[in-house]
PDB file of C-alpha atoms in Angstrom:
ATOM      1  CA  UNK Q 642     -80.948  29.034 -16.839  1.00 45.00           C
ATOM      2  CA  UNK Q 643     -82.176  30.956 -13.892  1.00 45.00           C
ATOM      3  CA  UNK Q 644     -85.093  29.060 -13.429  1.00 48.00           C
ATOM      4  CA  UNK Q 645     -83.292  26.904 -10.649  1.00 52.00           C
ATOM      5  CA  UNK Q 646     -84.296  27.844  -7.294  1.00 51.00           C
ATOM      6  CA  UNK Q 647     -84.356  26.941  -3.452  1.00 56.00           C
ATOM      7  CA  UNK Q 648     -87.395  27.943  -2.236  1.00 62.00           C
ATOM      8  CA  UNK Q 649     -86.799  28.866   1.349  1.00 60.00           C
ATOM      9  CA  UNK Q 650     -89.407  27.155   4.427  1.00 65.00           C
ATOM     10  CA  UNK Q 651     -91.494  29.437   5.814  1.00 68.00           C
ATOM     11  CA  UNK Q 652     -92.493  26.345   8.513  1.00 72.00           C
ATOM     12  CA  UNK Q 653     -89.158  24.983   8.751  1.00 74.00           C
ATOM     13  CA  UNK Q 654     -88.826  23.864  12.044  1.00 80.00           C
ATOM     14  CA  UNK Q 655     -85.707  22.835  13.642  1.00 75.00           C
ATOM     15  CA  UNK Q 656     -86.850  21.247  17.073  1.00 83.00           C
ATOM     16  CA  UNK Q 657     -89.532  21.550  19.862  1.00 89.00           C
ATOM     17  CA  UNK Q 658     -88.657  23.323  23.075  1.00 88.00           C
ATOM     18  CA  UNK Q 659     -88.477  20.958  26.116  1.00 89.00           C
ATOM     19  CA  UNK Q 660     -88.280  18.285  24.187  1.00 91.00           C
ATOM     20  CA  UNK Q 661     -86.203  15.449  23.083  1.00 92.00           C
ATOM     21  CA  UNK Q 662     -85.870  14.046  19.773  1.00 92.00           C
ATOM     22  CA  UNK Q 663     -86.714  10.217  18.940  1.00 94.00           C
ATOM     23  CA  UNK Q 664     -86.203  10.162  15.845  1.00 94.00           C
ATOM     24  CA  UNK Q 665     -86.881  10.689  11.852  1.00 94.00           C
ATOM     25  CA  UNK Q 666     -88.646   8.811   9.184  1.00 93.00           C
ATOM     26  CA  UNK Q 667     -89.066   9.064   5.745  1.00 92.00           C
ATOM     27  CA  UNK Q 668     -92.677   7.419   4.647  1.00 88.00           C
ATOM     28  CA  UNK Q 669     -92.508   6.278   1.535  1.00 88.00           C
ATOM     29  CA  UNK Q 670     -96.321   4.975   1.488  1.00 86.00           C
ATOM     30  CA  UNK Q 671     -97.859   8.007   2.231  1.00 85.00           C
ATOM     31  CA  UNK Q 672     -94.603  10.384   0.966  1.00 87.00           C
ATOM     32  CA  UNK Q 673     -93.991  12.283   4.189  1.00 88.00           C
ATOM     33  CA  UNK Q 674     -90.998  13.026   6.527  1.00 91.00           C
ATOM     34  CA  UNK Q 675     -91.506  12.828   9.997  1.00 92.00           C
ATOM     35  CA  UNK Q 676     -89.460  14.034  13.131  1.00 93.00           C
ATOM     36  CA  UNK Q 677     -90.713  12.907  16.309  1.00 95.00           C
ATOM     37  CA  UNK Q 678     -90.373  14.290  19.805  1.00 95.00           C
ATOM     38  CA  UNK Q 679     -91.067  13.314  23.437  1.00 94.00           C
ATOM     39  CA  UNK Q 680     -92.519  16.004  25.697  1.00 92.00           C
ATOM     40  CA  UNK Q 681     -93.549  16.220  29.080  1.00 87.00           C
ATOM     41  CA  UNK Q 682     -97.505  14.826  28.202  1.00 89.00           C
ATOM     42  CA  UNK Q 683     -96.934  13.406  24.770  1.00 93.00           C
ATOM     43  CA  UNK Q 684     -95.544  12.478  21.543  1.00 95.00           C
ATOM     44  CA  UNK Q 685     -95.668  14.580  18.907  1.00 95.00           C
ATOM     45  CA  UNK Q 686     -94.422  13.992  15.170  1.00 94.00           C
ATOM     46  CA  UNK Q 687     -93.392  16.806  12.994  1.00 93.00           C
ATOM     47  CA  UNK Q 688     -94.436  15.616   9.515  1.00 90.00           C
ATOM     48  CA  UNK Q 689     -94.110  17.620   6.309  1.00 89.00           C
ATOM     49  CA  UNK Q 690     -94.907  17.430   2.465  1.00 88.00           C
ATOM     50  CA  UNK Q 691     -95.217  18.854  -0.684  1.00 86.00           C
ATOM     51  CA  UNK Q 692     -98.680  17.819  -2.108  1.00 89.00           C
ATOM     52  CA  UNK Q 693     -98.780  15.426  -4.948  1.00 89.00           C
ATOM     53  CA  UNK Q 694    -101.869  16.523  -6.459  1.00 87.00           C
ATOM     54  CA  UNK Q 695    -102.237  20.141  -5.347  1.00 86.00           C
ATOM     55  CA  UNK Q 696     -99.083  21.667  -6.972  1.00 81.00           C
ATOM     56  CA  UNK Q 697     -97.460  24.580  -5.493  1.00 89.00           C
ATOM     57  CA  UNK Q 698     -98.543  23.712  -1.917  1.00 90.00           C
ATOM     58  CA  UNK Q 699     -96.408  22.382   0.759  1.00 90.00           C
ATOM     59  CA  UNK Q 700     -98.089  21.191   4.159  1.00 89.00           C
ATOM     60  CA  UNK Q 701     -96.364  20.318   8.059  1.00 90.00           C
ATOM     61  CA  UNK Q 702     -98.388  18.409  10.168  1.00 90.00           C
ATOM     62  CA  UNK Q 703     -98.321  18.509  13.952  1.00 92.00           C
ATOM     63  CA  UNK Q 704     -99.897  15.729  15.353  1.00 93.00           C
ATOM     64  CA  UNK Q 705     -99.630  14.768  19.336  1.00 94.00           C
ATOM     65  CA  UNK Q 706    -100.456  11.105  20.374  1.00 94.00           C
ATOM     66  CA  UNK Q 707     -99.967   9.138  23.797  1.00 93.00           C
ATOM     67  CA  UNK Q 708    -101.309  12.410  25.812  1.00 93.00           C
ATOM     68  CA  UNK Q 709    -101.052  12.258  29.803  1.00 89.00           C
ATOM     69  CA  UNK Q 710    -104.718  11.582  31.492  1.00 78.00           C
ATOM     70  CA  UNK Q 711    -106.496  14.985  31.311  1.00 76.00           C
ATOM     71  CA  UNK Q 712    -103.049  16.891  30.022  1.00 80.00           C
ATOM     72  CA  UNK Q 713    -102.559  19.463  27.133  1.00 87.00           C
ATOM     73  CA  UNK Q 714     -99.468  19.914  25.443  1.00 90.00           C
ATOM     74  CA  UNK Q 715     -97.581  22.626  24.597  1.00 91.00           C
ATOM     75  CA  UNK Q 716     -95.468  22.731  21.195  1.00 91.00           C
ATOM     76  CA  UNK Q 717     -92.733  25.155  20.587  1.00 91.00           C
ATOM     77  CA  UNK Q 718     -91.135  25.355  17.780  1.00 88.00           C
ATOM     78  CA  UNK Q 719     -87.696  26.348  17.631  1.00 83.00           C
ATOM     79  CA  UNK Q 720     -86.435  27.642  13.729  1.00 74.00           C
ATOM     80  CA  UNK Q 721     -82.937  26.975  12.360  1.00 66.00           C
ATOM     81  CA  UNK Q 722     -80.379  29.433  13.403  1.00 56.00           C
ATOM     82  CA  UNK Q 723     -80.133  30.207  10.156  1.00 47.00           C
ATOM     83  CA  UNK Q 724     -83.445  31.982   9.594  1.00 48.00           C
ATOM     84  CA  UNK Q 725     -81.789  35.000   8.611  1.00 48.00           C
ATOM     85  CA  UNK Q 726     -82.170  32.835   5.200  1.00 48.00           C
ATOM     86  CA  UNK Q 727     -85.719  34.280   5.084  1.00 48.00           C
ATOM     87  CA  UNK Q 728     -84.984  38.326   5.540  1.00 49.00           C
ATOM     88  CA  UNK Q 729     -82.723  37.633   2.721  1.00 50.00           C
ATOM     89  CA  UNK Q 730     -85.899  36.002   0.780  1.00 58.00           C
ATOM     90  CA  UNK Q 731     -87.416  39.130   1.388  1.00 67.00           C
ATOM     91  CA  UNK Q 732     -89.883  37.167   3.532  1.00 73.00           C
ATOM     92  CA  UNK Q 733     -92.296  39.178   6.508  1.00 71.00           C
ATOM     93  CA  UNK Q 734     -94.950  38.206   8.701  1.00 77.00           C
ATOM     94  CA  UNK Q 735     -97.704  40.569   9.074  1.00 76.00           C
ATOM     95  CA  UNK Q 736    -101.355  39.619  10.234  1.00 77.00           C
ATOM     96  CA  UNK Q 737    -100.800  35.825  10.985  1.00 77.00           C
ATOM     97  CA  UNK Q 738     -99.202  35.631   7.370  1.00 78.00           C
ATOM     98  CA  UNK Q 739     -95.828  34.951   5.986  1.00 77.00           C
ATOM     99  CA  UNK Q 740     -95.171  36.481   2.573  1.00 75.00           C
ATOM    100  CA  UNK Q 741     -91.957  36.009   0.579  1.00 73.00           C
ATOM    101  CA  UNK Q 742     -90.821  37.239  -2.548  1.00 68.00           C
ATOM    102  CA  UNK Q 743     -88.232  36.076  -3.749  1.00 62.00           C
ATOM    103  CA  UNK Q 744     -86.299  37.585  -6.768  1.00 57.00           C
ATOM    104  CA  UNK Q 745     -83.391  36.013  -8.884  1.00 51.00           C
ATOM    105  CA  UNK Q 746     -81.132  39.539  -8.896  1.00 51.00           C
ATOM    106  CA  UNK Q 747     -78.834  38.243 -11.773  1.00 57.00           C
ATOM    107  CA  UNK Q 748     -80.495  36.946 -14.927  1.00 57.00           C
ATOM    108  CA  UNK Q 749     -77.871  34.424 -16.489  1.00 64.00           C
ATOM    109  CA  UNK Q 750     -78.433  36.582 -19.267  1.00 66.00           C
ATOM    110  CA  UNK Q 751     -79.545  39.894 -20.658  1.00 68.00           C
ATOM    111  CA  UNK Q 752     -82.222  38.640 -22.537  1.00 69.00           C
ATOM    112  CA  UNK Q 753     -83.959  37.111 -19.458  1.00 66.00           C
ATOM    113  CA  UNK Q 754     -85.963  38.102 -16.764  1.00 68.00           C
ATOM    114  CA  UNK Q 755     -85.175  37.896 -13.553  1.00 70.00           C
ATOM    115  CA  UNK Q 756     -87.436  34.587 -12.076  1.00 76.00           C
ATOM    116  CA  UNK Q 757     -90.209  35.800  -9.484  1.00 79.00           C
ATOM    117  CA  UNK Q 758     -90.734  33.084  -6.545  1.00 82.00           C
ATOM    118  CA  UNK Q 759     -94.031  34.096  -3.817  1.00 85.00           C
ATOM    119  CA  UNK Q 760     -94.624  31.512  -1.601  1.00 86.00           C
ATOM    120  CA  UNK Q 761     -97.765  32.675   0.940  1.00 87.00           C
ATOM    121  CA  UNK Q 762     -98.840  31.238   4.048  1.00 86.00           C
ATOM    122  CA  UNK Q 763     -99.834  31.139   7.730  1.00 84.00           C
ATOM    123  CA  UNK Q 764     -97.164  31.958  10.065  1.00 82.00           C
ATOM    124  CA  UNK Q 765     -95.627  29.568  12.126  1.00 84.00           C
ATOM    125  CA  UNK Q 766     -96.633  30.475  15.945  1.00 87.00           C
ATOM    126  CA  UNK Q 767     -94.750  30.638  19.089  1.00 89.00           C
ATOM    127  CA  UNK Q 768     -96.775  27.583  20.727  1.00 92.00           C
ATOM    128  CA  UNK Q 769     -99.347  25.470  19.809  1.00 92.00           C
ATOM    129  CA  UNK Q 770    -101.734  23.328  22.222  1.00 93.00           C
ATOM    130  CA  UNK Q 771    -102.823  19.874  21.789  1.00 94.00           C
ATOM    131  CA  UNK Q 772    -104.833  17.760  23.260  1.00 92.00           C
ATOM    132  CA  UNK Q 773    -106.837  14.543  23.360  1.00 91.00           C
ATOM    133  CA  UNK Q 774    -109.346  16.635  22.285  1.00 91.00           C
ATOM    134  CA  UNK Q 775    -107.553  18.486  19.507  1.00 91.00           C
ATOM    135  CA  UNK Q 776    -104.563  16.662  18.799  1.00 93.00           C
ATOM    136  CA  UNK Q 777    -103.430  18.224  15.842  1.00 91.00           C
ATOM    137  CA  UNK Q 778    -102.516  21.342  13.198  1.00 90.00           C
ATOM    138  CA  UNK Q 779    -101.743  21.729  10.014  1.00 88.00           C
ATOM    139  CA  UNK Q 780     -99.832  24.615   8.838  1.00 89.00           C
ATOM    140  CA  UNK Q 781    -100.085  25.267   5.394  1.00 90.00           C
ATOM    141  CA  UNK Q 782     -98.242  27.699   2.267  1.00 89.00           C
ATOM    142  CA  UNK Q 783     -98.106  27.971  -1.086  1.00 90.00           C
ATOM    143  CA  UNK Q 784     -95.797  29.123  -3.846  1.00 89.00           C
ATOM    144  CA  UNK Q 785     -96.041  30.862  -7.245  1.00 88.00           C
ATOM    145  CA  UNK Q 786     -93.788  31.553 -10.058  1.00 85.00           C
ATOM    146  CA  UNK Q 787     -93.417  33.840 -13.133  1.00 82.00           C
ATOM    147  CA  UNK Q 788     -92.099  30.705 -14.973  1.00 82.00           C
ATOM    148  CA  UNK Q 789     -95.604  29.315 -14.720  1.00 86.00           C
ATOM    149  CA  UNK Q 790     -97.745  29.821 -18.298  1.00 87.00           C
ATOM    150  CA  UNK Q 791     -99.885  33.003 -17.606  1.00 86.00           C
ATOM    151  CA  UNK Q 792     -98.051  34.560 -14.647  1.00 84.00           C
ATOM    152  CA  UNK Q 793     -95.478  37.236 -15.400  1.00 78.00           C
ATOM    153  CA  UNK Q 794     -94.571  39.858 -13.351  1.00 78.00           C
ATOM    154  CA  UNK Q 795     -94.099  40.232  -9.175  1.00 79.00           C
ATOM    155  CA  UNK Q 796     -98.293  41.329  -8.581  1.00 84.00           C
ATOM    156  CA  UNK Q 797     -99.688  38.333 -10.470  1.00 87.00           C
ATOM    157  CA  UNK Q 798     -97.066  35.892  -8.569  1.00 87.00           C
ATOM    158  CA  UNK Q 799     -97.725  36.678  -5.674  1.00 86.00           C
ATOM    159  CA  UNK Q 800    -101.920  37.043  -6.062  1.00 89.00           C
ATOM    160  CA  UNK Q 801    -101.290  33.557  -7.793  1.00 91.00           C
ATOM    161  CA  UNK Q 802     -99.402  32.024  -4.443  1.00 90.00           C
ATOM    162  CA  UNK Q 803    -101.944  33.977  -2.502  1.00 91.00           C
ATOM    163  CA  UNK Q 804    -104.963  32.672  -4.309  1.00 92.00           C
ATOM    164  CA  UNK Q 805    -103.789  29.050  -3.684  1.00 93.00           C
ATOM    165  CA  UNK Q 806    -102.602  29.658   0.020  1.00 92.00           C
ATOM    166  CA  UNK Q 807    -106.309  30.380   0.517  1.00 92.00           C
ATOM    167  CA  UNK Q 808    -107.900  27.631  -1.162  1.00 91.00           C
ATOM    168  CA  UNK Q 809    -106.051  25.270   0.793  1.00 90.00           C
ATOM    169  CA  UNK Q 810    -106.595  26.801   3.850  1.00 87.00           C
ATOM    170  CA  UNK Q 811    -110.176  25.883   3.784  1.00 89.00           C
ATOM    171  CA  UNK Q 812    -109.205  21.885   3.497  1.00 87.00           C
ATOM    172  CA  UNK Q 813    -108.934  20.240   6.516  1.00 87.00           C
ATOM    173  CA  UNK Q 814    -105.804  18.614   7.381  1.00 83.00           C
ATOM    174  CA  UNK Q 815    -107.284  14.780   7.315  1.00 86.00           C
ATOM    175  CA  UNK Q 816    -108.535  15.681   3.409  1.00 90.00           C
ATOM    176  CA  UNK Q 817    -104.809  17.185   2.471  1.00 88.00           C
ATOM    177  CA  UNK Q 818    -102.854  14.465   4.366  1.00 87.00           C
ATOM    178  CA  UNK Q 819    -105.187  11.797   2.470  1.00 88.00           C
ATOM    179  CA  UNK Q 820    -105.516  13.556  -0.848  1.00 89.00           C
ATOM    180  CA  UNK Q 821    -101.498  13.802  -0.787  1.00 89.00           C
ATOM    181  CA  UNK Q 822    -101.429   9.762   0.286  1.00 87.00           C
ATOM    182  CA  UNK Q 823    -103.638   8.477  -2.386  1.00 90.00           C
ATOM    183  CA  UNK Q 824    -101.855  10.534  -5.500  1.00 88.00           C
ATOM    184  CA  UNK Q 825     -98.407   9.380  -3.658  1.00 87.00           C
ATOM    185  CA  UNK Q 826     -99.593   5.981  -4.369  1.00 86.00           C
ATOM    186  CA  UNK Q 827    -100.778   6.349  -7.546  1.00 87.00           C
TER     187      UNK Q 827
END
């Protein structure tokens, strides 16, 4: 049917500006992939996943370690070339915020619907600083459906994705990354 969907990244980030890539891990323990970089300062590892337990919410974790004495770092992210992907997701940034909606054009058949996909979240910004101090940042966003039991229609979807952006937004990053790792290991 034409309930199969890629949801596109609104935090999909292809590399780190002045930086060079060490490598990439998949965690199986705590259910995580991680990229991580060498800058002039620190480390930093690039970690994302979808939340076991929260459902509909998908987390990336920047996290700098081995800091210079006294230094801050400086993390920019560089997207994939290919981020026309989201103007054709009908995604925008407006206030901090990424919004997409994403509409299947071409039900499979007439009978159907065409599938609604929001996926809300903060926007991924130009440069982040860490430090010692504050060495890391979670960037958060969350997705809706019209397949889901009492959503139908483009307004509820996306006040549905919205209303779960903003829950999880209020979490800190230690109680999402260890939330995520315990129902991973369950």
């Amino acid at each position: 049917g034409n309930s199969r969907s890629t949801l596109p990244s609104v935090h999909e980030i292809a590399d780190l500006q002045n930086a060079t890539h060490v490598g990439m891990a998949l965690d199986l323990q705590n259910g995580t992939v991680t990229r991580r970089f060498q800058l002039p300062g620190c480390q930093v590892d690039v970690s994302s996943f979808a939340h076991r337990s929260i459902r509909h919410l998908m987390v990336v974790s920047i996290v700098g370690s081995q800091f210079t004495a006294g230094a801050e770092c400086v993390v920019r992210p560089t997207t994939p070339a290919a981020s026309s992907t989201l103007n054709r997701q009908h995604c925008h940034t407006e206030g901090g915020i990424t919004a997409c909606n994403v509409t299947a054009s071409v039900p499979e058949t007439a009978r159907q619907s065409p599938t609604v996909v929001a996926i809300y979240g903060a926007a991924l910004p130009p440069s982040i600083t860490l430090s010692a101090a504050a060495p890391q940042r979670a960037i958060v966003s969350a997705f809706a459906t019209s397949l889901e039991p009492g959503l139908s229609g483009q307004q509820a979807t996306i006040e549905a994705a919205k209303a779960r952006y903003n829950a999880a937004a209020q979490q800190s990053i230690a109680d999402l990354s260890s939330s995520h790792a315990l129902s991973w290991a369950r």
